[in-house]
Short mmCIF file of C-alpha atoms and ligand atoms in Angstrom, two decimals:
data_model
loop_
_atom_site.label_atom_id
_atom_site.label_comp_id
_atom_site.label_asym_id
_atom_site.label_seq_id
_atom_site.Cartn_x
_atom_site.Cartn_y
_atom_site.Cartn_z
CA UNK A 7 -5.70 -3.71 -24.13
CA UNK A 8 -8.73 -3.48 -26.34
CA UNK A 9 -12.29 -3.28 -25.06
CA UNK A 10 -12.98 -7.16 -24.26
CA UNK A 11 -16.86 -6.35 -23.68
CA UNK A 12 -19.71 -5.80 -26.56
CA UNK A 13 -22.58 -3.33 -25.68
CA UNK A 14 -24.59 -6.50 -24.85
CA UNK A 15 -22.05 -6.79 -21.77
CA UNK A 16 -22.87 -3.45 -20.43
CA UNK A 17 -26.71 -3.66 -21.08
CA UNK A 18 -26.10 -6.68 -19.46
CA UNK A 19 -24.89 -5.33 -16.10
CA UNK A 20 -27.63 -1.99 -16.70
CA UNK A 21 -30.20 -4.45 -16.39
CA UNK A 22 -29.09 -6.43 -14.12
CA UNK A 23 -28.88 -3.00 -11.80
CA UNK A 24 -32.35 -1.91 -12.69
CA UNK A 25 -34.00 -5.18 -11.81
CA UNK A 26 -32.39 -4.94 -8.71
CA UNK A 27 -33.32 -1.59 -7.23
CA UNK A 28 -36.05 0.61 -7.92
CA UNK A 29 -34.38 3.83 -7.65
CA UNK A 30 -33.60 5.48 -11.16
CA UNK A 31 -30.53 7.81 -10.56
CA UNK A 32 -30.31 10.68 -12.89
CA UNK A 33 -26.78 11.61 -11.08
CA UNK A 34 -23.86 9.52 -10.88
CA UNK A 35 -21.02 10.24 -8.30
CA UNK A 36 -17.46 8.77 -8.24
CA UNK A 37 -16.04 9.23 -4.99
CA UNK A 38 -12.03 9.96 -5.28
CA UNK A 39 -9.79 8.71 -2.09
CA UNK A 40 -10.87 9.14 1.41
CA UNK A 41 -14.59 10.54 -0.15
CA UNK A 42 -16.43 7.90 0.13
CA UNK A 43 -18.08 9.35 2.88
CA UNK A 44 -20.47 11.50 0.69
CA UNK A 45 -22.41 7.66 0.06
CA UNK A 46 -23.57 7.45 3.64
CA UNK A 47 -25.27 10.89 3.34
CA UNK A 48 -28.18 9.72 0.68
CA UNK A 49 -31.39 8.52 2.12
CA UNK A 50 -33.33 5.63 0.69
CA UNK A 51 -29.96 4.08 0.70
CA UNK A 52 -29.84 0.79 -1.42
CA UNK A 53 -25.83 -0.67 -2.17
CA UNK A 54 -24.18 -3.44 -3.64
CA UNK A 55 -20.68 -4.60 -3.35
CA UNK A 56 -18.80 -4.79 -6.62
CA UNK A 57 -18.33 -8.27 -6.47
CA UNK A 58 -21.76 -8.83 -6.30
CA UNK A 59 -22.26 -6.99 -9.59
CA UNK A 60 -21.83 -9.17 -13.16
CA UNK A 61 -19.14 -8.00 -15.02
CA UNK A 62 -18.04 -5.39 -12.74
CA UNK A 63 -14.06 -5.05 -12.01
CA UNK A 64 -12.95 -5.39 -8.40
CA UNK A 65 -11.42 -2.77 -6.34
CA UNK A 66 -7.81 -3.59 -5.05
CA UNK A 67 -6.34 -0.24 -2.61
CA UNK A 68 -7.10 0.55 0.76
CA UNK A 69 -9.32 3.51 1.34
CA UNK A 70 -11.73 2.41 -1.55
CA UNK A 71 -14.46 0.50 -0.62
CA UNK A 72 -15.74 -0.82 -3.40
CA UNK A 73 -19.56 -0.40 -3.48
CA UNK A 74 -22.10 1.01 -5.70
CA UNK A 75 -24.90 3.19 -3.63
CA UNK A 76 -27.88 4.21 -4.69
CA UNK A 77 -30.03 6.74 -2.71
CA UNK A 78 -31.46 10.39 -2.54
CA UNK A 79 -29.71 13.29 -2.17
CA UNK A 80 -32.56 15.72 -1.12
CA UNK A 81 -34.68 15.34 -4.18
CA UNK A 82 -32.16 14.21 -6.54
CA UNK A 83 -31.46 10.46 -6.89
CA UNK A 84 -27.97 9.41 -7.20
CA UNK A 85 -25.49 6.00 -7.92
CA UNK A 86 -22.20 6.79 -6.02
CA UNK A 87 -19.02 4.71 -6.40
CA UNK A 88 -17.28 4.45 -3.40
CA UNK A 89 -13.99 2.81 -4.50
CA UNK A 90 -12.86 3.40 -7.73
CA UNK A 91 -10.57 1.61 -10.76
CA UNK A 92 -7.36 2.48 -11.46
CA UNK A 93 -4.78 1.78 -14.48
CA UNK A 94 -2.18 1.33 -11.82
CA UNK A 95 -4.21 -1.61 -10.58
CA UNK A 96 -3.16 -3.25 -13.80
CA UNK A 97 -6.48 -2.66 -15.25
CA UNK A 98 -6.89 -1.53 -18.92
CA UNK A 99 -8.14 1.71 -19.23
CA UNK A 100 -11.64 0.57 -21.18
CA UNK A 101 -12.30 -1.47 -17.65
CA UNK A 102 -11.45 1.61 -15.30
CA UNK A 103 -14.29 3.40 -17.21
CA UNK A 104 -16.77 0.37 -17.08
CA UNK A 105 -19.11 1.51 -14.90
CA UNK A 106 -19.73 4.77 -16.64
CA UNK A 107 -21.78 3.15 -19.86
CA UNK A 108 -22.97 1.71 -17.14
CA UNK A 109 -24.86 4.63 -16.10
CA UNK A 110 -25.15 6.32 -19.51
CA UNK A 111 -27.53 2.68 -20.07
CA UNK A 112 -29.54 3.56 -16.99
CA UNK A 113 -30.14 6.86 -17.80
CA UNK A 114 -28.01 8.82 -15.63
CA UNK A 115 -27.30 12.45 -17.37
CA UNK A 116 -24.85 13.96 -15.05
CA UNK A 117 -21.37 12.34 -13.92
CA UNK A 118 -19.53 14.26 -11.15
CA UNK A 119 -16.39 13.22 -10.65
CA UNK A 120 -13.78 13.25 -7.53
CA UNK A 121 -10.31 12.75 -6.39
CA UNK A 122 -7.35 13.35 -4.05
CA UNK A 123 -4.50 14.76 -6.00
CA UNK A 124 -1.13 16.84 -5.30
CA UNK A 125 -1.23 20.85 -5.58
CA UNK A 126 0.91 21.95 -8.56
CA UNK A 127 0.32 25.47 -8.20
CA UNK A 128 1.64 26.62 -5.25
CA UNK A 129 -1.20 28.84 -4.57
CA UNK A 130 -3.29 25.49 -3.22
CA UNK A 131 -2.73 24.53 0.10
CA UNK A 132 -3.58 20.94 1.38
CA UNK A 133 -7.65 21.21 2.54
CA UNK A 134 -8.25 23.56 -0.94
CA UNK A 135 -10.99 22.33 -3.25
CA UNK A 136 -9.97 23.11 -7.77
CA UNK A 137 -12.90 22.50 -9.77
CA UNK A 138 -11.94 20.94 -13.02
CA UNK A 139 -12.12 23.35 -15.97
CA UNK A 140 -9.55 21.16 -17.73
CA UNK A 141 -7.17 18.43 -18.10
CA UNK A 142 -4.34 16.47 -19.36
CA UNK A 143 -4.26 13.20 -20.44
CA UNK A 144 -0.63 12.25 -20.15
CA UNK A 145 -1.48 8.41 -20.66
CA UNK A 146 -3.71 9.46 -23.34
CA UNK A 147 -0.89 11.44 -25.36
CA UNK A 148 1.30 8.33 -25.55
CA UNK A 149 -2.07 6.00 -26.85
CA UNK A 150 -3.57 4.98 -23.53
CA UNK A 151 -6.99 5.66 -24.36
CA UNK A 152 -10.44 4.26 -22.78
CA UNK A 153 -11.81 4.35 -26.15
CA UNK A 154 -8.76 3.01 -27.74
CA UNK A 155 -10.22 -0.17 -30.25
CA UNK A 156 -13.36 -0.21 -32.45
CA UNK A 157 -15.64 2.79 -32.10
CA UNK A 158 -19.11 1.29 -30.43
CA UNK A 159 -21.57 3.99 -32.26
CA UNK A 160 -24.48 3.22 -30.01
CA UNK A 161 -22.29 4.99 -27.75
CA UNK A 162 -20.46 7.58 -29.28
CA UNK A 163 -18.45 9.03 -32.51
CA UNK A 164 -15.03 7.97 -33.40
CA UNK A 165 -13.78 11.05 -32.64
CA UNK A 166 -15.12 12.70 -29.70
CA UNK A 167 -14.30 16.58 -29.00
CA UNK A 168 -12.91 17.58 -25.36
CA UNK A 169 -12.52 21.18 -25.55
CA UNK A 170 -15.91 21.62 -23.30
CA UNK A 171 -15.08 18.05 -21.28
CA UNK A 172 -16.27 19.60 -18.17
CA UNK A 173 -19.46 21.80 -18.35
CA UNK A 174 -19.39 25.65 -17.96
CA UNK A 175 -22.63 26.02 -16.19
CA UNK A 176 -22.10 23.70 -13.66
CA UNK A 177 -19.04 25.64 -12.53
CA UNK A 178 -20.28 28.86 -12.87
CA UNK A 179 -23.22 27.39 -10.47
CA UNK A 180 -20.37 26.21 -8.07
CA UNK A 181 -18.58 29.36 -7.75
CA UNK A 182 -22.04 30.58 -6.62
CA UNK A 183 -22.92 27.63 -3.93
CA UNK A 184 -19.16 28.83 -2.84
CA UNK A 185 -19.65 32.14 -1.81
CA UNK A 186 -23.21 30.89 0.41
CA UNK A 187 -20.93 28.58 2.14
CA UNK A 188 -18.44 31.40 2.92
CA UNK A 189 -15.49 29.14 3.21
CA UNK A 190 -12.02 31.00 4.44
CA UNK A 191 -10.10 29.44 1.26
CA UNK A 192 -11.16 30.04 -2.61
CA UNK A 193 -12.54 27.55 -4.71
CA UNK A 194 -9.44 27.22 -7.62
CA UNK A 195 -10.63 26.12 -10.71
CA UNK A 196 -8.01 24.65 -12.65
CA UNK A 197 -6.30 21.89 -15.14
CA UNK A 198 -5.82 18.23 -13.52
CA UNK A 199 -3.19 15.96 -15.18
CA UNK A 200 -3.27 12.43 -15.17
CA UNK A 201 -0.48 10.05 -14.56
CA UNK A 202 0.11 6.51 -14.18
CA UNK A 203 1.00 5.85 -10.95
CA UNK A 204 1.36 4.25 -8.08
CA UNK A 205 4.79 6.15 -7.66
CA UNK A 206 4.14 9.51 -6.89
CA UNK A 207 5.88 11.91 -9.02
CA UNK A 208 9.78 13.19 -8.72
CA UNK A 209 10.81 16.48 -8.40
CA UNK A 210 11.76 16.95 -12.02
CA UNK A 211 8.30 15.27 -13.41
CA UNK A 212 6.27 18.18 -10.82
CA UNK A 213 8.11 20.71 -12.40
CA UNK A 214 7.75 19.59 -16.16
CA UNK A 215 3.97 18.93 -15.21
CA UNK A 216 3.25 22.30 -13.39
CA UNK A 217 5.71 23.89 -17.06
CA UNK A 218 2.84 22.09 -18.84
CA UNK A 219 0.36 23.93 -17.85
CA UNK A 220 -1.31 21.65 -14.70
CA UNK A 221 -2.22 22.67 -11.58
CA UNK A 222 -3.10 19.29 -10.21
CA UNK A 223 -1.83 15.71 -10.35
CA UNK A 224 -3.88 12.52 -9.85
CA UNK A 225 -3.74 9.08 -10.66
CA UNK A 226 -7.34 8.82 -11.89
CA UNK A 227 -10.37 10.36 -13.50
CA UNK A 228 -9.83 11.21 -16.80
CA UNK A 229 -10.57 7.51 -18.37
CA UNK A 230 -14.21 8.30 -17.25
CA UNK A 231 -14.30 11.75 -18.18
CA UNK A 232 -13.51 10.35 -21.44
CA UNK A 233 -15.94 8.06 -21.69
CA UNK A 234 -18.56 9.83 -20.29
CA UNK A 235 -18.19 12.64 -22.78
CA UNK A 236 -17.84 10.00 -25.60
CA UNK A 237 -21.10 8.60 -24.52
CA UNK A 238 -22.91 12.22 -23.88
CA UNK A 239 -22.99 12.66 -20.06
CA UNK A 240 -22.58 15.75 -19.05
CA UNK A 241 -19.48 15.70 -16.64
CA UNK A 242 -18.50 17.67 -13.74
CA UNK A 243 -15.64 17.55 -11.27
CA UNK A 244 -13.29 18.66 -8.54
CA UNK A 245 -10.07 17.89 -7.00
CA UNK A 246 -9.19 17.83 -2.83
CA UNK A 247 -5.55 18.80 -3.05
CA UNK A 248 -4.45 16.52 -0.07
CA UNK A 249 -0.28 17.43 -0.36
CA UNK A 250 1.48 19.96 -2.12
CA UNK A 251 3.82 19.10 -5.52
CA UNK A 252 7.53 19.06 -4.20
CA UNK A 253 9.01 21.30 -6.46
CA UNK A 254 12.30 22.28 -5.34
CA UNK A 255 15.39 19.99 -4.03
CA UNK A 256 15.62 22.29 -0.52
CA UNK A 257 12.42 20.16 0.56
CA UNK A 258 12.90 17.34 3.04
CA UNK A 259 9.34 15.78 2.89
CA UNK A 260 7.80 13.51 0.56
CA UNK A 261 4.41 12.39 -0.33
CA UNK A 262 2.42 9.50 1.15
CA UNK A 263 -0.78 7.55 1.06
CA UNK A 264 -1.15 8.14 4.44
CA UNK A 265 -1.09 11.83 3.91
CA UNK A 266 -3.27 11.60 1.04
CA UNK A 267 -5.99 9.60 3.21
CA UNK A 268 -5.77 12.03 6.48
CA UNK A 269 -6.28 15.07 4.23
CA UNK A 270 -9.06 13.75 2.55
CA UNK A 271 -10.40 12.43 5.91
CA UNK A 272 -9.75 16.23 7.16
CA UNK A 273 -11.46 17.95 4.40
CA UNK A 274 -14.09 15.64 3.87
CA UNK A 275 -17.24 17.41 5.60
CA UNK A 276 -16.98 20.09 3.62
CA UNK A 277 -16.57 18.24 0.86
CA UNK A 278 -19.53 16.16 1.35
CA UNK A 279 -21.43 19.63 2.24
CA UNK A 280 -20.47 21.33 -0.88
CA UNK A 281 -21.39 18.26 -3.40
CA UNK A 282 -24.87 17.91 -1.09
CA UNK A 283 -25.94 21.72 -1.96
CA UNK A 284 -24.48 21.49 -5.46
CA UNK A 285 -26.31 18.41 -6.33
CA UNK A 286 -29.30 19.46 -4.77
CA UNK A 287 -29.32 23.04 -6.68
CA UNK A 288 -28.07 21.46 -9.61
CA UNK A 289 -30.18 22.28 -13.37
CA UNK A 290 -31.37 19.46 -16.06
CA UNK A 291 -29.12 19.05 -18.53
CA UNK A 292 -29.76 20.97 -21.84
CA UNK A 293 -29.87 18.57 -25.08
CA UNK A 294 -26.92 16.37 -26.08
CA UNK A 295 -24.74 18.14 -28.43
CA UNK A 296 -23.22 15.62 -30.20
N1 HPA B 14 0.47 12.69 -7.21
C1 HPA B 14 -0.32 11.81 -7.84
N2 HPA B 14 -1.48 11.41 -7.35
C2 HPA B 14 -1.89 11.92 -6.18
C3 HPA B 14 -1.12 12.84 -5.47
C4 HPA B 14 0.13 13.26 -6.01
O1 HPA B 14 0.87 14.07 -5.44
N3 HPA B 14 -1.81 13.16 -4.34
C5 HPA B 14 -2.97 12.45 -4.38
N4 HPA B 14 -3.01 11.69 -5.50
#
């Protein structure tokens, strides 16, 4: 379960990237389920499947494409993942996170993260956008860890902090992009919670997961949050809630991929709009902290 690949692996696959594109993204973008759509919007548009890629994993579920894209979003220049891994894939977690050294080698400073996940707090509705102030990372309390293994110190420190994962400015600046867009729903901002997967979640785990503390449950995410945090990007993220947590044994319905897909399908435009303005507005970095 321990990292297989040296940093000569990853500068490996950097390189090979760089010598094939002349675009330098400053912005990397993982599109969640059903978002890939967000990767046709970028001009210049350069992509490359992952099998095409050395060293890159391969993406196994429906709904994920499985490219890297490379392109402009207004000014800014971006890499977007459209298809991401997943440790119910049967990946370890150190290969779900690959590509994000990845980036940190080319120089991206800024990794904005997405996914479809179930509404814990039954304030969301299915269509509502929660920024990520927080999360949980329920693999990660019982030792499923990206950066589980030898420390790589070119990288990052042993221990990493993750009190200020996701950066305060960034969602201050969304709230603000928000309130132009006058949407009918609020923007939540709350705690996402990874689990394992593929099964989604019984009644009882919703409940102890919403008791925890989460307002949102995926099956993704937080294995490159980690990593990019480890290795000093500066990470930002949101969640489409795309079904509601069942929560209570009265309920007949349960959730579905299906559901999952159409909502993100549903939602996505204004998905796609709100990353567009936010990347486009979005401030340099200040200097690594750690
Ligand atoms: N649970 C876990 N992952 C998910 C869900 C869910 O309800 N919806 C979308 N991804």
């Amino acid at each position: 379960m321990e990292n297989e690949f040296k940093y000569e692996d990853y500068k490996k696959t950097a390189e090979w990237l760089l010598s094939h594109t002349e675009l330098r993204p400053q912005i990397a973008v993982i599109c969640g389920s059903g978002l890939g759509g967000l990767a046709n919007r970028v001009t210049q548009r350069q992509a490359f499947d992952y099998t095409e890629i050395p060293n890159f994993p391969q993406s196994t579920v429906p709904g994920h494409a499985g490219r890297l894209v490379f392109g402009y979003l207004n000014d800014k220049c971006c890499v977007m993942m459209q298809g991401r891994f997943h440790m119910y894939e049967g990946y370890p977690l150190w290969k779900v996170a690959f590509p994000v050294r990845v980036f940190q080698l080319m120089h991206v400073h800024t990794l904005i993260v997405t996914n479809a996940a179930g509404g814990l707090n039954p304030e969301y509705e299915v269509g509502d956008i929660m920024l990520i102030r927080d999360h949980i990372n329920l693999p990660g309390l019982c030792g499923q860890n990206p950066l589980r293994g030898a420390n790589e110190d070119r990288f990052g420190v042993r221990f990493p902090p993750m009190s200020d994962a996701y950066d305060r400015i960034l969602r201050q600046k969304a709230h603000g992009v928000w309130k132009q867009m006058d949407q009918e729903r609020p923007l939540h901002e709350g705690t996402y919670v990874m689990v394992g997967g593929p099964n989604y979640e019984t009644i009882a785990e919703c409940r102890f997961l919403q008791r925890m503390g989460a307002d949102a449950v995926g099956m993704s995410t937080v294995p490159e949050v980690i990593v990019a945090r480890h290795c000093g990007l500066r990470v930002f993220g949101f969640s489409l809630i795309t079904n509601k947590s069942i929560l209570d044994y009265e309920t007949h319905e349960t959730a579905n991929h299906e559901e999952v897909l159409m909502a993100g399908h549903q939602a996505a435009k204004k998905l796609e709009q709100f990353v567009c303005i936010l990347v486009e507005s979005m401030p340099p970095p200040l200097e690594k902290t750690f």
